[in-house]
Amino acid sequence: MDLHIIKIASDNKNQKILKKYTHEIKNKNSICGDEISIKLLINNKIIKDIGYDCKSCVFCQASVNLLSKKIINMNCNNVIDLCNDAIDFYKSRDNNFTKKLSFLKIIFTEDNYSRKECLLLPFETLKKGLKSDYGKN
């Protein structure tokens, strides 16, 4: 196992109980059983705070950790676009990172392709929760 992924997963500042939130999204990976719960505090379409809880593998934990740090103070529509870009990245398998996705380079690797469902679960979960209120696709 890559020690970088373990280090990222263990830096879990946003793995917390958010008592004041506007959105709660839960999702489960049907392939491996990973479960994730994300709570968001959104004000004027801007994500002001995030808390998450995972019962998941280290790949999912690393992914949600990086994502949670990235989306604070982002517009919800931009977060949906970011989630779509991450999901499309693994569909295309072209390994070309846009500037927007560069924060994922360390975990979105060819070596981790077999764990793509685990890596993408936080993005799928966030997209699912935001799309109904803010989504355009």
JSON list of C-alpha atoms in Angstrom, two decimals:
[
{"chain": "A", "resi": 1, "resn": "MET", "atom": "CA", "xyz": [0.00, 0.00, 0.00]},
{"chain": "A", "resi": 2, "resn": "ASP", "atom": "CA", "xyz": [1.18, 3.48, -0.85]},
{"chain": "A", "resi": 3, "resn": "LEU", "atom": "CA", "xyz": [2.21, 5.37, 2.28]},
{"chain": "A", "resi": 4, "resn": "HIS", "atom": "CA", "xyz": [1.14, 8.66, 0.68]},
{"chain": "A", "resi": 5, "resn": "ILE", "atom": "CA", "xyz": [-2.46, 7.48, 0.61]},
{"chain": "A", "resi": 6, "resn": "ILE", "atom": "CA", "xyz": [-2.32, 6.45, 4.26]},
{"chain": "A", "resi": 7, "resn": "LYS", "atom": "CA", "xyz": [-0.86, 9.83, 5.19]},
{"chain": "A", "resi": 8, "resn": "ILE", "atom": "CA", "xyz": [-3.58, 11.69, 3.26]},
{"chain": "A", "resi": 9, "resn": "ALA", "atom": "CA", "xyz": [-6.33, 9.56, 4.81]},
{"chain": "A", "resi": 10, "resn": "SER", "atom": "CA", "xyz": [-5.02, 10.16, 8.31]},
{"chain": "A", "resi": 11, "resn": "ASP", "atom": "CA", "xyz": [-5.04, 13.95, 7.90]},
{"chain": "A", "resi": 12, "resn": "ASN", "atom": "CA", "xyz": [-8.76, 14.02, 8.63]},
{"chain": "A", "resi": 13, "resn": "LYS", "atom": "CA", "xyz": [-9.51, 17.56, 9.80]},
{"chain": "A", "resi": 14, "resn": "ASN", "atom": "CA", "xyz": [-13.00, 17.48, 8.30]},
{"chain": "A", "resi": 15, "resn": "GLN", "atom": "CA", "xyz": [-13.91, 14.04, 9.61]},
{"chain": "A", "resi": 16, "resn": "LYS", "atom": "CA", "xyz": [-16.14, 15.51, 12.27]},
{"chain": "A", "resi": 17, "resn": "ILE", "atom": "CA", "xyz": [-19.72, 15.73, 13.43]},
{"chain": "A", "resi": 18, "resn": "LEU", "atom": "CA", "xyz": [-21.26, 18.85, 11.98]},
{"chain": "A", "resi": 19, "resn": "LYS", "atom": "CA", "xyz": [-24.08, 19.87, 14.30]},
{"chain": "A", "resi": 20, "resn": "LYS", "atom": "CA", "xyz": [-25.27, 22.79, 12.18]},
{"chain": "A", "resi": 21, "resn": "TYR", "atom": "CA", "xyz": [-25.82, 21.77, 8.56]},
{"chain": "A", "resi": 22, "resn": "THR", "atom": "CA", "xyz": [-28.20, 22.31, 5.66]},
{"chain": "A", "resi": 23, "resn": "HIS", "atom": "CA", "xyz": [-27.55, 19.11, 3.68]},
{"chain": "A", "resi": 24, "resn": "GLU", "atom": "CA", "xyz": [-26.86, 15.52, 4.62]},
{"chain": "A", "resi": 25, "resn": "ILE", "atom": "CA", "xyz": [-25.94, 12.97, 1.97]},
{"chain": "A", "resi": 26, "resn": "LYS", "atom": "CA", "xyz": [-25.31, 9.27, 2.48]},
{"chain": "A", "resi": 27, "resn": "ASN", "atom": "CA", "xyz": [-24.07, 6.75, -0.03]},
{"chain": "A", "resi": 28, "resn": "LYS", "atom": "CA", "xyz": [-22.79, 3.20, -0.16]},
{"chain": "A", "resi": 29, "resn": "ASN", "atom": "CA", "xyz": [-20.47, 1.51, -2.62]},
{"chain": "A", "resi": 30, "resn": "SER", "atom": "CA", "xyz": [-22.35, -1.60, -3.70]},
{"chain": "A", "resi": 31, "resn": "ILE", "atom": "CA", "xyz": [-19.14, -3.27, -4.86]},
{"chain": "A", "resi": 32, "resn": "CYS", "atom": "CA", "xyz": [-17.09, -3.17, -1.65]},
{"chain": "A", "resi": 33, "resn": "GLY", "atom": "CA", "xyz": [-19.51, -1.92, 1.01]},
{"chain": "A", "resi": 34, "resn": "ASP", "atom": "CA", "xyz": [-17.80, 1.41, 1.75]},
{"chain": "A", "resi": 35, "resn": "GLU", "atom": "CA", "xyz": [-20.24, 3.84, 3.38]},
{"chain": "A", "resi": 36, "resn": "ILE", "atom": "CA", "xyz": [-19.97, 7.59, 3.57]},
{"chain": "A", "resi": 37, "resn": "SER", "atom": "CA", "xyz": [-22.04, 10.34, 5.15]},
{"chain": "A", "resi": 38, "resn": "ILE", "atom": "CA", "xyz": [-21.39, 13.98, 4.29]},
{"chain": "A", "resi": 39, "resn": "LYS", "atom": "CA", "xyz": [-22.96, 16.97, 6.02]},
{"chain": "A", "resi": 40, "resn": "LEU", "atom": "CA", "xyz": [-22.70, 20.43, 4.51]},
{"chain": "A", "resi": 41, "resn": "LEU", "atom": "CA", "xyz": [-23.43, 23.92, 5.73]},
{"chain": "A", "resi": 42, "resn": "ILE", "atom": "CA", "xyz": [-24.39, 25.94, 2.66]},
{"chain": "A", "resi": 43, "resn": "ASN", "atom": "CA", "xyz": [-25.18, 29.64, 2.60]},
{"chain": "A", "resi": 44, "resn": "ASN", "atom": "CA", "xyz": [-26.06, 31.49, -0.62]},
{"chain": "A", "resi": 45, "resn": "LYS", "atom": "CA", "xyz": [-24.90, 28.51, -2.71]},
{"chain": "A", "resi": 46, "resn": "ILE", "atom": "CA", "xyz": [-21.46, 28.57, -1.03]},
{"chain": "A", "resi": 47, "resn": "ILE", "atom": "CA", "xyz": [-20.19, 25.61, 1.02]},
{"chain": "A", "resi": 48, "resn": "LYS", "atom": "CA", "xyz": [-19.21, 27.10, 4.35]},
{"chain": "A", "resi": 49, "resn": "ASP", "atom": "CA", "xyz": [-18.41, 23.91, 6.25]},
{"chain": "A", "resi": 50, "resn": "ILE", "atom": "CA", "xyz": [-18.25, 20.17, 5.77]},
{"chain": "A", "resi": 51, "resn": "GLY", "atom": "CA", "xyz": [-18.19, 17.18, 8.06]},
{"chain": "A", "resi": 52, "resn": "TYR", "atom": "CA", "xyz": [-17.94, 13.59, 6.95]},
{"chain": "A", "resi": 53, "resn": "ASP", "atom": "CA", "xyz": [-17.98, 10.13, 8.44]},
{"chain": "A", "resi": 54, "resn": "CYS", "atom": "CA", "xyz": [-16.68, 7.04, 6.66]},
{"chain": "A", "resi": 55, "resn": "LYS", "atom": "CA", "xyz": [-16.85, 3.35, 7.19]},
{"chain": "A", "resi": 56, "resn": "SER", "atom": "CA", "xyz": [-14.56, 2.75, 4.30]},
{"chain": "A", "resi": 57, "resn": "CYS", "atom": "CA", "xyz": [-11.17, 1.77, 2.97]},
{"chain": "A", "resi": 58, "resn": "VAL", "atom": "CA", "xyz": [-8.15, 4.06, 3.02]},
{"chain": "A", "resi": 59, "resn": "PHE", "atom": "CA", "xyz": [-8.68, 4.98, -0.66]},
{"chain": "A", "resi": 60, "resn": "CYS", "atom": "CA", "xyz": [-12.13, 6.41, 0.01]},
{"chain": "A", "resi": 61, "resn": "GLN", "atom": "CA", "xyz": [-10.89, 8.15, 3.16]},
{"chain": "A", "resi": 62, "resn": "ALA", "atom": "CA", "xyz": [-8.01, 9.80, 1.29]},
{"chain": "A", "resi": 63, "resn": "SER", "atom": "CA", "xyz": [-10.34, 10.90, -1.50]},
{"chain": "A", "resi": 64, "resn": "VAL", "atom": "CA", "xyz": [-12.97, 12.44, 0.78]},
{"chain": "A", "resi": 65, "resn": "ASN", "atom": "CA", "xyz": [-10.24, 14.16, 2.79]},
{"chain": "A", "resi": 66, "resn": "LEU", "atom": "CA", "xyz": [-8.79, 15.89, -0.28]},
{"chain": "A", "resi": 67, "resn": "LEU", "atom": "CA", "xyz": [-12.24, 16.74, -1.59]},
{"chain": "A", "resi": 68, "resn": "SER", "atom": "CA", "xyz": [-13.41, 18.18, 1.73]},
{"chain": "A", "resi": 69, "resn": "LYS", "atom": "CA", "xyz": [-10.44, 20.54, 1.87]},
{"chain": "A", "resi": 70, "resn": "LYS", "atom": "CA", "xyz": [-10.95, 21.68, -1.72]},
{"chain": "A", "resi": 71, "resn": "ILE", "atom": "CA", "xyz": [-14.65, 22.59, -1.60]},
{"chain": "A", "resi": 72, "resn": "ILE", "atom": "CA", "xyz": [-14.77, 24.92, 1.41]},
{"chain": "A", "resi": 73, "resn": "ASN", "atom": "CA", "xyz": [-15.94, 28.35, 0.16]},
{"chain": "A", "resi": 74, "resn": "MET", "atom": "CA", "xyz": [-16.76, 26.99, -3.31]},
{"chain": "A", "resi": 75, "resn": "ASN", "atom": "CA", "xyz": [-20.00, 27.65, -5.16]},
{"chain": "A", "resi": 76, "resn": "CYS", "atom": "CA", "xyz": [-22.22, 24.55, -5.28]},
{"chain": "A", "resi": 77, "resn": "ASN", "atom": "CA", "xyz": [-22.42, 24.59, -9.09]},
{"chain": "A", "resi": 78, "resn": "ASN", "atom": "CA", "xyz": [-18.61, 24.63, -9.27]},
{"chain": "A", "resi": 79, "resn": "VAL", "atom": "CA", "xyz": [-18.48, 21.70, -6.85]},
{"chain": "A", "resi": 80, "resn": "ILE", "atom": "CA", "xyz": [-20.87, 19.73, -9.06]},
{"chain": "A", "resi": 81, "resn": "ASP", "atom": "CA", "xyz": [-18.64, 20.52, -12.04]},
{"chain": "A", "resi": 82, "resn": "LEU", "atom": "CA", "xyz": [-15.60, 19.37, -10.06]},
{"chain": "A", "resi": 83, "resn": "CYS", "atom": "CA", "xyz": [-17.34, 16.11, -9.19]},
{"chain": "A", "resi": 84, "resn": "ASN", "atom": "CA", "xyz": [-18.29, 15.56, -12.83]},
{"chain": "A", "resi": 85, "resn": "ASP", "atom": "CA", "xyz": [-14.71, 16.23, -13.93]},
{"chain": "A", "resi": 86, "resn": "ALA", "atom": "CA", "xyz": [-13.33, 13.71, -11.43]},
{"chain": "A", "resi": 87, "resn": "ILE", "atom": "CA", "xyz": [-15.84, 11.06, -12.51]},
{"chain": "A", "resi": 88, "resn": "ASP", "atom": "CA", "xyz": [-15.12, 11.76, -16.20]},
{"chain": "A", "resi": 89, "resn": "PHE", "atom": "CA", "xyz": [-11.37, 11.55, -15.56]},
{"chain": "A", "resi": 90, "resn": "TYR", "atom": "CA", "xyz": [-11.63, 7.88, -14.68]},
{"chain": "A", "resi": 91, "resn": "LYS", "atom": "CA", "xyz": [-14.10, 7.20, -17.49]},
{"chain": "A", "resi": 92, "resn": "SER", "atom": "CA", "xyz": [-11.72, 8.62, -20.11]},
{"chain": "A", "resi": 93, "resn": "ARG", "atom": "CA", "xyz": [-8.53, 7.17, -18.57]},
{"chain": "A", "resi": 94, "resn": "ASP", "atom": "CA", "xyz": [-6.45, 9.74, -20.46]},
{"chain": "A", "resi": 95, "resn": "ASN", "atom": "CA", "xyz": [-4.41, 10.62, -17.32]},
{"chain": "A", "resi": 96, "resn": "ASN", "atom": "CA", "xyz": [-4.38, 14.30, -18.25]},
{"chain": "A", "resi": 97, "resn": "PHE", "atom": "CA", "xyz": [-5.13, 16.37, -15.19]},
{"chain": "A", "resi": 98, "resn": "THR", "atom": "CA", "xyz": [-6.74, 19.72, -15.62]},
{"chain": "A", "resi": 99, "resn": "LYS", "atom": "CA", "xyz": [-5.63, 22.42, -13.21]},
{"chain": "A", "resi": 100, "resn": "LYS", "atom": "CA", "xyz": [-8.92, 21.95, -11.40]},
{"chain": "A", "resi": 101, "resn": "LEU", "atom": "CA", "xyz": [-8.12, 18.27, -10.70]},
{"chain": "A", "resi": 102, "resn": "SER", "atom": "CA", "xyz": [-4.41, 18.64, -9.94]},
{"chain": "A", "resi": 103, "resn": "PHE", "atom": "CA", "xyz": [-5.07, 18.19, -6.20]},
{"chain": "A", "resi": 104, "resn": "LEU", "atom": "CA", "xyz": [-6.00, 14.55, -6.97]},
{"chain": "A", "resi": 105, "resn": "LYS", "atom": "CA", "xyz": [-2.80, 13.58, -8.82]},
{"chain": "A", "resi": 106, "resn": "ILE", "atom": "CA", "xyz": [-1.35, 11.74, -5.86]},
{"chain": "A", "resi": 107, "resn": "ILE", "atom": "CA", "xyz": [-4.32, 9.35, -5.53]},
{"chain": "A", "resi": 108, "resn": "PHE", "atom": "CA", "xyz": [-5.85, 9.24, -9.02]},
{"chain": "A", "resi": 109, "resn": "THR", "atom": "CA", "xyz": [-3.11, 7.08, -10.51]},
{"chain": "A", "resi": 110, "resn": "GLU", "atom": "CA", "xyz": [-3.04, 4.19, -12.94]},
{"chain": "A", "resi": 111, "resn": "ASP", "atom": "CA", "xyz": [-1.93, 1.94, -10.06]},
{"chain": "A", "resi": 112, "resn": "ASN", "atom": "CA", "xyz": [-5.14, 2.81, -8.21]},
{"chain": "A", "resi": 113, "resn": "TYR", "atom": "CA", "xyz": [-7.47, 2.35, -11.18]},
{"chain": "A", "resi": 114, "resn": "SER", "atom": "CA", "xyz": [-8.86, -0.88, -9.74]},
{"chain": "A", "resi": 115, "resn": "ARG", "atom": "CA", "xyz": [-10.01, 1.16, -6.70]},
{"chain": "A", "resi": 116, "resn": "LYS", "atom": "CA", "xyz": [-11.78, 3.82, -8.77]},
{"chain": "A", "resi": 117, "resn": "GLU", "atom": "CA", "xyz": [-15.18, 3.08, -7.18]},
{"chain": "A", "resi": 118, "resn": "CYS", "atom": "CA", "xyz": [-13.67, 3.75, -3.75]},
{"chain": "A", "resi": 119, "resn": "LEU", "atom": "CA", "xyz": [-11.90, 6.90, -4.92]},
{"chain": "A", "resi": 120, "resn": "LEU", "atom": "CA", "xyz": [-15.00, 8.24, -6.65]},
{"chain": "A", "resi": 121, "resn": "LEU", "atom": "CA", "xyz": [-17.53, 7.47, -3.90]},
{"chain": "A", "resi": 122, "resn": "PRO", "atom": "CA", "xyz": [-17.11, 10.90, -2.21]},
{"chain": "A", "resi": 123, "resn": "PHE", "atom": "CA", "xyz": [-17.54, 12.67, -5.57]},
{"chain": "A", "resi": 124, "resn": "GLU", "atom": "CA", "xyz": [-20.62, 10.60, -6.46]},
{"chain": "A", "resi": 125, "resn": "THR", "atom": "CA", "xyz": [-22.07, 11.25, -3.01]},
{"chain": "A", "resi": 126, "resn": "LEU", "atom": "CA", "xyz": [-21.50, 14.98, -3.10]},
{"chain": "A", "resi": 127, "resn": "LYS", "atom": "CA", "xyz": [-22.86, 15.27, -6.63]},
{"chain": "A", "resi": 128, "resn": "LYS", "atom": "CA", "xyz": [-25.96, 13.28, -5.66]},
{"chain": "A", "resi": 129, "resn": "GLY", "atom": "CA", "xyz": [-26.65, 15.59, -2.72]},
{"chain": "A", "resi": 130, "resn": "LEU", "atom": "CA", "xyz": [-26.06, 18.87, -4.49]},
{"chain": "A", "resi": 131, "resn": "LYS", "atom": "CA", "xyz": [-27.57, 18.06, -7.88]},
{"chain": "A", "resi": 132, "resn": "SER", "atom": "CA", "xyz": [-31.17, 18.13, -6.69]},
{"chain": "A", "resi": 133, "resn": "ASP", "atom": "CA", "xyz": [-30.88, 21.65, -5.25]},
{"chain": "A", "resi": 134, "resn": "TYR", "atom": "CA", "xyz": [-28.18, 23.28, -7.38]},
{"chain": "A", "resi": 135, "resn": "GLY", "atom": "CA", "xyz": [-27.50, 20.99, -10.32]},
{"chain": "A", "resi": 136, "resn": "LYS", "atom": "CA", "xyz": [-27.73, 21.61, -13.96]},
{"chain": "A", "resi": 137, "resn": "ASN", "atom": "CA", "xyz": [-26.85, 18.08, -15.18]}
]
